[in-house]
Amino acid sequence: MQEPADHQVDDRDRAWMRHALALAERAAREFDEIPVGAVLVGPDGALLGEGWNRNIGDHDPSAHAEIVAMRAGGKALGNHRLQGCTLYVTLEPCAMCAMAMVHARIGRLVFGASDPKTGAAGSVFDLIADPRHNHRVEVAGGVLGDEAGGRLRDYFRAKRGRPPG
């Protein structure tokens, strides 16, 4: 996926996405989880929460990286509303995560790789932009998307006993 025009993303966005990519790498290397990482940043630019996929190890189907990061952010803020926050995630969110963002009132979503199978921020569904919701989340996709997608492809190739592609 082509990275958005410069007016939509900046060097801070790329820096936070690199942080999320490092979390994704840690998920695969240390926990054998699917390499997806997420970082929640407050309106002031401070880190509020971070996470990686934990659903396999925690036996929790809801423990996607986005949910883990938002849970940490909610605890840090003492609030279930994450207004004005930006969520960085290495893979386009699924329907569950997209709707959690709408309910949490996330201000902005920045994601890396598109998900042509279950993406809910424009690829398969566009739940975030659905006009029937009472909240809108600004979305920028494709930030460091080639790197994020490559990590996912290599992870699944290794699971199938194939060399990195």
PDB file of N, CA and C in Angstrom, residues 58-128:
ATOM      1  N   ASP A  58      -2.466 -15.859  25.689  1.00  0.00           N
ATOM      2  CA  ASP A  58      -3.419 -15.573  26.764  1.00  0.00           C
ATOM      3  C   ASP A  58      -4.727 -16.342  26.611  1.00  0.00           C
ATOM      4  N   HIS A  59      -4.857 -17.104  25.520  1.00  0.00           N
ATOM      5  CA  HIS A  59      -6.097 -17.840  25.246  1.00  0.00           C
ATOM      6  C   HIS A  59      -7.288 -16.885  25.286  1.00  0.00           C
ATOM      7  N   ASP A  60      -7.114 -15.729  24.640  1.00  0.00           N
ATOM      8  CA  ASP A  60      -8.108 -14.655  24.680  1.00  0.00           C
ATOM      9  C   ASP A  60      -8.327 -14.126  23.272  1.00  0.00           C
ATOM     10  N   PRO A  61      -9.456 -14.450  22.658  1.00  0.00           N
ATOM     11  CA  PRO A  61      -9.689 -14.007  21.290  1.00  0.00           C
ATOM     12  C   PRO A  61      -9.767 -12.492  21.135  1.00  0.00           C
ATOM     13  N   SER A  62      -9.965 -11.764  22.231  1.00  0.00           N
ATOM     14  CA  SER A  62     -10.039 -10.307  22.133  1.00  0.00           C
ATOM     15  C   SER A  62      -8.701  -9.620  22.367  1.00  0.00           C
ATOM     16  N   ALA A  63      -7.646 -10.361  22.651  1.00  0.00           N
ATOM     17  CA  ALA A  63      -6.353  -9.756  23.002  1.00  0.00           C
ATOM     18  C   ALA A  63      -5.524  -9.391  21.766  1.00  0.00           C
ATOM     19  N   HIS A  64      -6.139  -8.675  20.846  1.00  0.00           N
ATOM     20  CA  HIS A  64      -5.398  -8.149  19.701  1.00  0.00           C
ATOM     21  C   HIS A  64      -4.554  -6.966  20.176  1.00  0.00           C
ATOM     22  N   ALA A  65      -3.529  -6.645  19.429  1.00  0.00           N
ATOM     23  CA  ALA A  65      -2.603  -5.578  19.812  1.00  0.00           C
ATOM     24  C   ALA A  65      -3.327  -4.266  20.108  1.00  0.00           C
ATOM     25  N   GLU A  66      -4.304  -3.921  19.278  1.00  0.00           N
ATOM     26  CA  GLU A  66      -5.036  -2.669  19.456  1.00  0.00           C
ATOM     27  C   GLU A  66      -5.782  -2.647  20.787  1.00  0.00           C
ATOM     28  N   ILE A  67      -6.435  -3.756  21.106  1.00  0.00           N
ATOM     29  CA  ILE A  67      -7.211  -3.845  22.345  1.00  0.00           C
ATOM     30  C   ILE A  67      -6.283  -3.768  23.546  1.00  0.00           C
ATOM     31  N   VAL A  68      -5.160  -4.472  23.477  1.00  0.00           N
ATOM     32  CA  VAL A  68      -4.184  -4.443  24.574  1.00  0.00           C
ATOM     33  C   VAL A  68      -3.701  -3.006  24.807  1.00  0.00           C
ATOM     34  N   ALA A  69      -3.369  -2.299  23.737  1.00  0.00           N
ATOM     35  CA  ALA A  69      -2.890  -0.916  23.857  1.00  0.00           C
ATOM     36  C   ALA A  69      -3.985   0.006  24.383  1.00  0.00           C
ATOM     37  N   MET A  70      -5.223  -0.162  23.897  1.00  0.00           N
ATOM     38  CA  MET A  70      -6.312   0.693  24.376  1.00  0.00           C
ATOM     39  C   MET A  70      -6.648   0.417  25.833  1.00  0.00           C
ATOM     40  N   ARG A  71      -6.580  -0.839  26.251  1.00  0.00           N
ATOM     41  CA  ARG A  71      -6.821  -1.159  27.667  1.00  0.00           C
ATOM     42  C   ARG A  71      -5.788  -0.464  28.546  1.00  0.00           C
ATOM     43  N   ALA A  72      -4.532  -0.514  28.139  1.00  0.00           N
ATOM     44  CA  ALA A  72      -3.468   0.151  28.905  1.00  0.00           C
ATOM     45  C   ALA A  72      -3.688   1.663  28.929  1.00  0.00           C
ATOM     46  N   GLY A  73      -4.091   2.214  27.798  1.00  0.00           N
ATOM     47  CA  GLY A  73      -4.348   3.653  27.724  1.00  0.00           C
ATOM     48  C   GLY A  73      -5.503   4.077  28.602  1.00  0.00           C
ATOM     49  N   GLY A  74      -6.565   3.288  28.609  1.00  0.00           N
ATOM     50  CA  GLY A  74      -7.709   3.585  29.461  1.00  0.00           C
ATOM     51  C   GLY A  74      -7.321   3.590  30.930  1.00  0.00           C
ATOM     52  N   LYS A  75      -6.493   2.627  31.317  1.00  0.00           N
ATOM     53  CA  LYS A  75      -6.014   2.589  32.705  1.00  0.00           C
ATOM     54  C   LYS A  75      -5.139   3.793  33.016  1.00  0.00           C
ATOM     55  N   ALA A  76      -4.260   4.156  32.078  1.00  0.00           N
ATOM     56  CA  ALA A  76      -3.370   5.309  32.291  1.00  0.00           C
ATOM     57  C   ALA A  76      -4.163   6.604  32.447  1.00  0.00           C
ATOM     58  N   LEU A  77      -5.242   6.734  31.683  1.00  0.00           N
ATOM     59  CA  LEU A  77      -6.062   7.944  31.732  1.00  0.00           C
ATOM     60  C   LEU A  77      -7.146   7.876  32.805  1.00  0.00           C
ATOM     61  N   GLY A  78      -7.442   6.664  33.270  1.00  0.00           N
ATOM     62  CA  GLY A  78      -8.547   6.506  34.201  1.00  0.00           C
ATOM     63  C   GLY A  78      -9.880   6.789  33.536  1.00  0.00           C
ATOM     64  N   ASN A  79      -9.983   6.395  32.243  1.00  0.00           N
ATOM     65  CA  ASN A  79     -11.172   6.697  31.479  1.00  0.00           C
ATOM     66  C   ASN A  79     -11.302   5.702  30.328  1.00  0.00           C
ATOM     67  N   HIS A  80     -12.527   5.291  30.039  1.00  0.00           N
ATOM     68  CA  HIS A  80     -12.750   4.401  28.898  1.00  0.00           C
ATOM     69  C   HIS A  80     -12.806   5.167  27.591  1.00  0.00           C
ATOM     70  N   ARG A  81     -12.897   6.477  27.656  1.00  0.00           N
ATOM     71  CA  ARG A  81     -12.873   7.310  26.463  1.00  0.00           C
ATOM     72  C   ARG A  81     -11.441   7.754  26.190  1.00  0.00           C
ATOM     73  N   LEU A  82     -11.017   7.580  24.980  1.00  0.00           N
ATOM     74  CA  LEU A  82      -9.640   7.897  24.578  1.00  0.00           C
ATOM     75  C   LEU A  82      -9.664   9.045  23.564  1.00  0.00           C
ATOM     76  N   GLN A  83     -10.419  10.064  23.875  1.00  0.00           N
ATOM     77  CA  GLN A  83     -10.625  11.185  22.955  1.00  0.00           C
ATOM     78  C   GLN A  83      -9.322  11.902  22.649  1.00  0.00           C
ATOM     79  N   GLY A  84      -9.144  12.183  21.367  1.00  0.00           N
ATOM     80  CA  GLY A  84      -7.962  12.909  20.919  1.00  0.00           C
ATOM     81  C   GLY A  84      -6.708  12.062  20.819  1.00  0.00           C
ATOM     82  N   CYS A  85      -6.812  10.787  21.155  1.00  0.00           N
ATOM     83  CA  CYS A  85      -5.648   9.897  21.095  1.00  0.00           C
ATOM     84  C   CYS A  85      -5.450   9.363  19.679  1.00  0.00           C
ATOM     85  N   THR A  86      -4.223   8.985  19.383  1.00  0.00           N
ATOM     86  CA  THR A  86      -3.891   8.348  18.107  1.00  0.00           C
ATOM     87  C   THR A  86      -3.440   6.928  18.393  1.00  0.00           C
ATOM     88  N   LEU A  87      -3.997   5.983  17.658  1.00  0.00           N
ATOM     89  CA  LEU A  87      -3.612   4.586  17.771  1.00  0.00           C
ATOM     90  C   LEU A  87      -2.813   4.204  16.531  1.00  0.00           C
ATOM     91  N   TYR A  88      -1.601   3.746  16.748  1.00  0.00           N
ATOM     92  CA  TYR A  88      -0.723   3.261  15.685  1.00  0.00           C
ATOM     93  C   TYR A  88      -0.742   1.748  15.749  1.00  0.00           C
ATOM     94  N   VAL A  89      -0.999   1.099  14.633  1.00  0.00           N
ATOM     95  CA  VAL A  89      -1.016  -0.359  14.595  1.00  0.00           C
ATOM     96  C   VAL A  89      -0.417  -0.824  13.277  1.00  0.00           C
ATOM     97  N   THR A  90       0.340  -1.902  13.337  1.00  0.00           N
ATOM     98  CA  THR A  90       1.094  -2.358  12.173  1.00  0.00           C
ATOM     99  C   THR A  90       0.230  -3.018  11.107  1.00  0.00           C
ATOM    100  N   LEU A  91      -0.984  -3.438  11.477  1.00  0.00           N
ATOM    101  CA  LEU A  91      -1.889  -4.091  10.533  1.00  0.00           C
ATOM    102  C   LEU A  91      -3.259  -3.429  10.621  1.00  0.00           C
ATOM    103  N   GLU A  92      -3.892  -3.264   9.493  1.00  0.00           N
ATOM    104  CA  GLU A  92      -5.243  -2.700   9.462  1.00  0.00           C
ATOM    105  C   GLU A  92      -6.139  -3.454  10.443  1.00  0.00           C
ATOM    106  N   PRO A  93      -6.868  -2.744  11.275  1.00  0.00           N
ATOM    107  CA  PRO A  93      -7.707  -3.390  12.289  1.00  0.00           C
ATOM    108  C   PRO A  93      -8.826  -4.245  11.706  1.00  0.00           C
ATOM    109  N   CYS A  94      -9.184  -5.272  12.474  1.00  0.00           N
ATOM    110  CA  CYS A  94     -10.328  -6.117  12.160  1.00  0.00           C
ATOM    111  C   CYS A  94     -11.599  -5.411  12.634  1.00  0.00           C
ATOM    112  N   ALA A  95     -12.749  -6.031  12.407  1.00  0.00           N
ATOM    113  CA  ALA A  95     -14.026  -5.436  12.793  1.00  0.00           C
ATOM    114  C   ALA A  95     -14.113  -5.208  14.301  1.00  0.00           C
ATOM    115  N   MET A  96     -13.669  -6.168  15.094  1.00  0.00           N
ATOM    116  CA  MET A  96     -13.717  -6.025  16.553  1.00  0.00           C
ATOM    117  C   MET A  96     -12.915  -4.808  17.005  1.00  0.00           C
ATOM    118  N   CYS A  97     -11.698  -4.693  16.506  1.00  0.00           N
ATOM    119  CA  CYS A  97     -10.822  -3.598  16.918  1.00  0.00           C
ATOM    120  C   CYS A  97     -11.312  -2.260  16.382  1.00  0.00           C
ATOM    121  N   ALA A  98     -11.820  -2.254  15.165  1.00  0.00           N
ATOM    122  CA  ALA A  98     -12.341  -1.012  14.585  1.00  0.00           C
ATOM    123  C   ALA A  98     -13.503  -0.482  15.412  1.00  0.00           C
ATOM    124  N   MET A  99     -14.414  -1.344  15.792  1.00  0.00           N
ATOM    125  CA  MET A  99     -15.558  -0.895  16.578  1.00  0.00           C
ATOM    126  C   MET A  99     -15.135  -0.490  17.990  1.00  0.00           C
ATOM    127  N   ALA A 100     -14.140  -1.142  18.552  1.00  0.00           N
ATOM    128  CA  ALA A 100     -13.631  -0.723  19.859  1.00  0.00           C
ATOM    129  C   ALA A 100     -13.074   0.692  19.775  1.00  0.00           C
ATOM    130  N   MET A 101     -12.422   1.021  18.662  1.00  0.00           N
ATOM    131  CA  MET A 101     -11.888   2.376  18.472  1.00  0.00           C
ATOM    132  C   MET A 101     -13.005   3.400  18.396  1.00  0.00           C
ATOM    133  N   VAL A 102     -14.065   3.068  17.688  1.00  0.00           N
ATOM    134  CA  VAL A 102     -15.203   3.982  17.596  1.00  0.00           C
ATOM    135  C   VAL A 102     -15.803   4.185  18.986  1.00  0.00           C
ATOM    136  N   HIS A 103     -16.020   3.104  19.720  1.00  0.00           N
ATOM    137  CA  HIS A 103     -16.604   3.202  21.059  1.00  0.00           C
ATOM    138  C   HIS A 103     -15.702   3.962  22.025  1.00  0.00           C
ATOM    139  N   ALA A 104     -14.398   3.834  21.862  1.00  0.00           N
ATOM    140  CA  ALA A 104     -13.447   4.528  22.743  1.00  0.00           C
ATOM    141  C   ALA A 104     -13.269   5.993  22.346  1.00  0.00           C
ATOM    142  N   ARG A 105     -13.779   6.359  21.191  1.00  0.00           N
ATOM    143  CA  ARG A 105     -13.653   7.732  20.679  1.00  0.00           C
ATOM    144  C   ARG A 105     -12.212   8.095  20.325  1.00  0.00           C
ATOM    145  N   ILE A 106     -11.497   7.106  19.783  1.00  0.00           N
ATOM    146  CA  ILE A 106     -10.141   7.367  19.296  1.00  0.00           C
ATOM    147  C   ILE A 106     -10.222   8.497  18.264  1.00  0.00           C
ATOM    148  N   GLY A 107      -9.274   9.417  18.309  1.00  0.00           N
ATOM    149  CA  GLY A 107      -9.284  10.528  17.368  1.00  0.00           C
ATOM    150  C   GLY A 107      -8.716  10.172  16.017  1.00  0.00           C
ATOM    151  N   ARG A 108      -7.691   9.309  16.030  1.00  0.00           N
ATOM    152  CA  ARG A 108      -6.970   9.045  14.781  1.00  0.00           C
ATOM    153  C   ARG A 108      -6.397   7.636  14.817  1.00  0.00           C
ATOM    154  N   LEU A 109      -6.481   6.960  13.698  1.00  0.00           N
ATOM    155  CA  LEU A 109      -5.888   5.644  13.501  1.00  0.00           C
ATOM    156  C   LEU A 109      -4.832   5.768  12.416  1.00  0.00           C
ATOM    157  N   VAL A 110      -3.638   5.252  12.697  1.00  0.00           N
ATOM    158  CA  VAL A 110      -2.574   5.170  11.702  1.00  0.00           C
ATOM    159  C   VAL A 110      -2.173   3.701  11.640  1.00  0.00           C
ATOM    160  N   PHE A 111      -2.328   3.081  10.467  1.00  0.00           N
ATOM    161  CA  PHE A 111      -1.950   1.672  10.365  1.00  0.00           C
ATOM    162  C   PHE A 111      -0.941   1.456   9.256  1.00  0.00           C
ATOM    163  N   GLY A 112      -0.240   0.329   9.354  1.00  0.00           N
ATOM    164  CA  GLY A 112       0.794  -0.028   8.396  1.00  0.00           C
ATOM    165  C   GLY A 112       0.226  -0.792   7.212  1.00  0.00           C
ATOM    166  N   ALA A 113       0.228  -2.114   7.300  1.00  0.00           N
ATOM    167  CA  ALA A 113      -0.204  -2.972   6.200  1.00  0.00           C
ATOM    168  C   ALA A 113      -1.719  -3.089   6.135  1.00  0.00           C
ATOM    169  N   SER A 114      -2.243  -3.112   4.933  1.00  0.00           N
ATOM    170  CA  SER A 114      -3.668  -3.395   4.734  1.00  0.00           C
ATOM    171  C   SER A 114      -3.905  -4.880   4.948  1.00  0.00           C
ATOM    172  N   ASP A 115      -5.133  -5.227   5.334  1.00  0.00           N
ATOM    173  CA  ASP A 115      -5.495  -6.628   5.532  1.00  0.00           C
ATOM    174  C   ASP A 115      -6.603  -6.985   4.544  1.00  0.00           C
ATOM    175  N   PRO A 116      -6.230  -7.635   3.432  1.00  0.00           N
ATOM    176  CA  PRO A 116      -7.222  -7.930   2.396  1.00  0.00           C
ATOM    177  C   PRO A 116      -8.214  -9.022   2.779  1.00  0.00           C
ATOM    178  N   LYS A 117      -8.029  -9.669   3.939  1.00  0.00           N
ATOM    179  CA  LYS A 117      -8.953 -10.726   4.358  1.00  0.00           C
ATOM    180  C   LYS A 117      -9.963 -10.241   5.392  1.00  0.00           C
ATOM    181  N   THR A 118      -9.499  -9.454   6.376  1.00  0.00           N
ATOM    182  CA  THR A 118     -10.411  -9.033   7.442  1.00  0.00           C
ATOM    183  C   THR A 118     -10.305  -7.548   7.785  1.00  0.00           C
ATOM    184  N   GLY A 119      -9.654  -6.766   6.970  1.00  0.00           N
ATOM    185  CA  GLY A 119      -9.471  -5.343   7.262  1.00  0.00           C
ATOM    186  C   GLY A 119     -10.797  -4.601   7.335  1.00  0.00           C
ATOM    187  N   ALA A 120     -10.960  -3.812   8.400  1.00  0.00           N
ATOM    188  CA  ALA A 120     -12.226  -3.100   8.620  1.00  0.00           C
ATOM    189  C   ALA A 120     -12.034  -1.590   8.629  1.00  0.00           C
ATOM    190  N   ALA A 121     -10.938  -1.123   8.019  1.00  0.00           N
ATOM    191  CA  ALA A 121     -10.698   0.318   7.906  1.00  0.00           C
ATOM    192  C   ALA A 121     -10.500   0.694   6.441  1.00  0.00           C
ATOM    193  N   GLY A 122     -11.196  -0.031   5.564  1.00  0.00           N
ATOM    194  CA  GLY A 122     -11.159   0.312   4.155  1.00  0.00           C
ATOM    195  C   GLY A 122     -10.890  -0.826   3.196  1.00  0.00           C
ATOM    196  N   SER A 123     -10.270  -1.919   3.650  1.00  0.00           N
ATOM    197  CA  SER A 123      -9.943  -3.005   2.720  1.00  0.00           C
ATOM    198  C   SER A 123     -11.140  -3.891   2.406  1.00  0.00           C
ATOM    199  N   VAL A 124     -11.661  -4.584   3.411  1.00  0.00           N
ATOM    200  CA  VAL A 124     -12.810  -5.461   3.221  1.00  0.00           C
ATOM    201  C   VAL A 124     -14.081  -4.739   3.642  1.00  0.00           C
ATOM    202  N   PHE A 125     -14.015  -4.109   4.801  1.00  0.00           N
ATOM    203  CA  PHE A 125     -15.108  -3.298   5.342  1.00  0.00           C
ATOM    204  C   PHE A 125     -14.544  -1.910   5.606  1.00  0.00           C
ATOM    205  N   ASP A 126     -15.419  -0.964   5.789  1.00  0.00           N
ATOM    206  CA  ASP A 126     -14.971   0.354   6.256  1.00  0.00           C
ATOM    207  C   ASP A 126     -15.864   0.755   7.422  1.00  0.00           C
ATOM    208  N   LEU A 127     -15.765  -0.027   8.480  1.00  0.00           N
ATOM    209  CA  LEU A 127     -16.599   0.211   9.649  1.00  0.00           C
ATOM    210  C   LEU A 127     -16.304   1.551  10.304  1.00  0.00           C
ATOM    211  N   ILE A 128     -15.045   1.951  10.285  1.00  0.00           N
ATOM    212  CA  ILE A 128     -14.671   3.188  10.958  1.00  0.00           C
ATOM    213  C   ILE A 128     -15.331   4.392  10.303  1.00  0.00           C
TER     214      ILE A 128
END
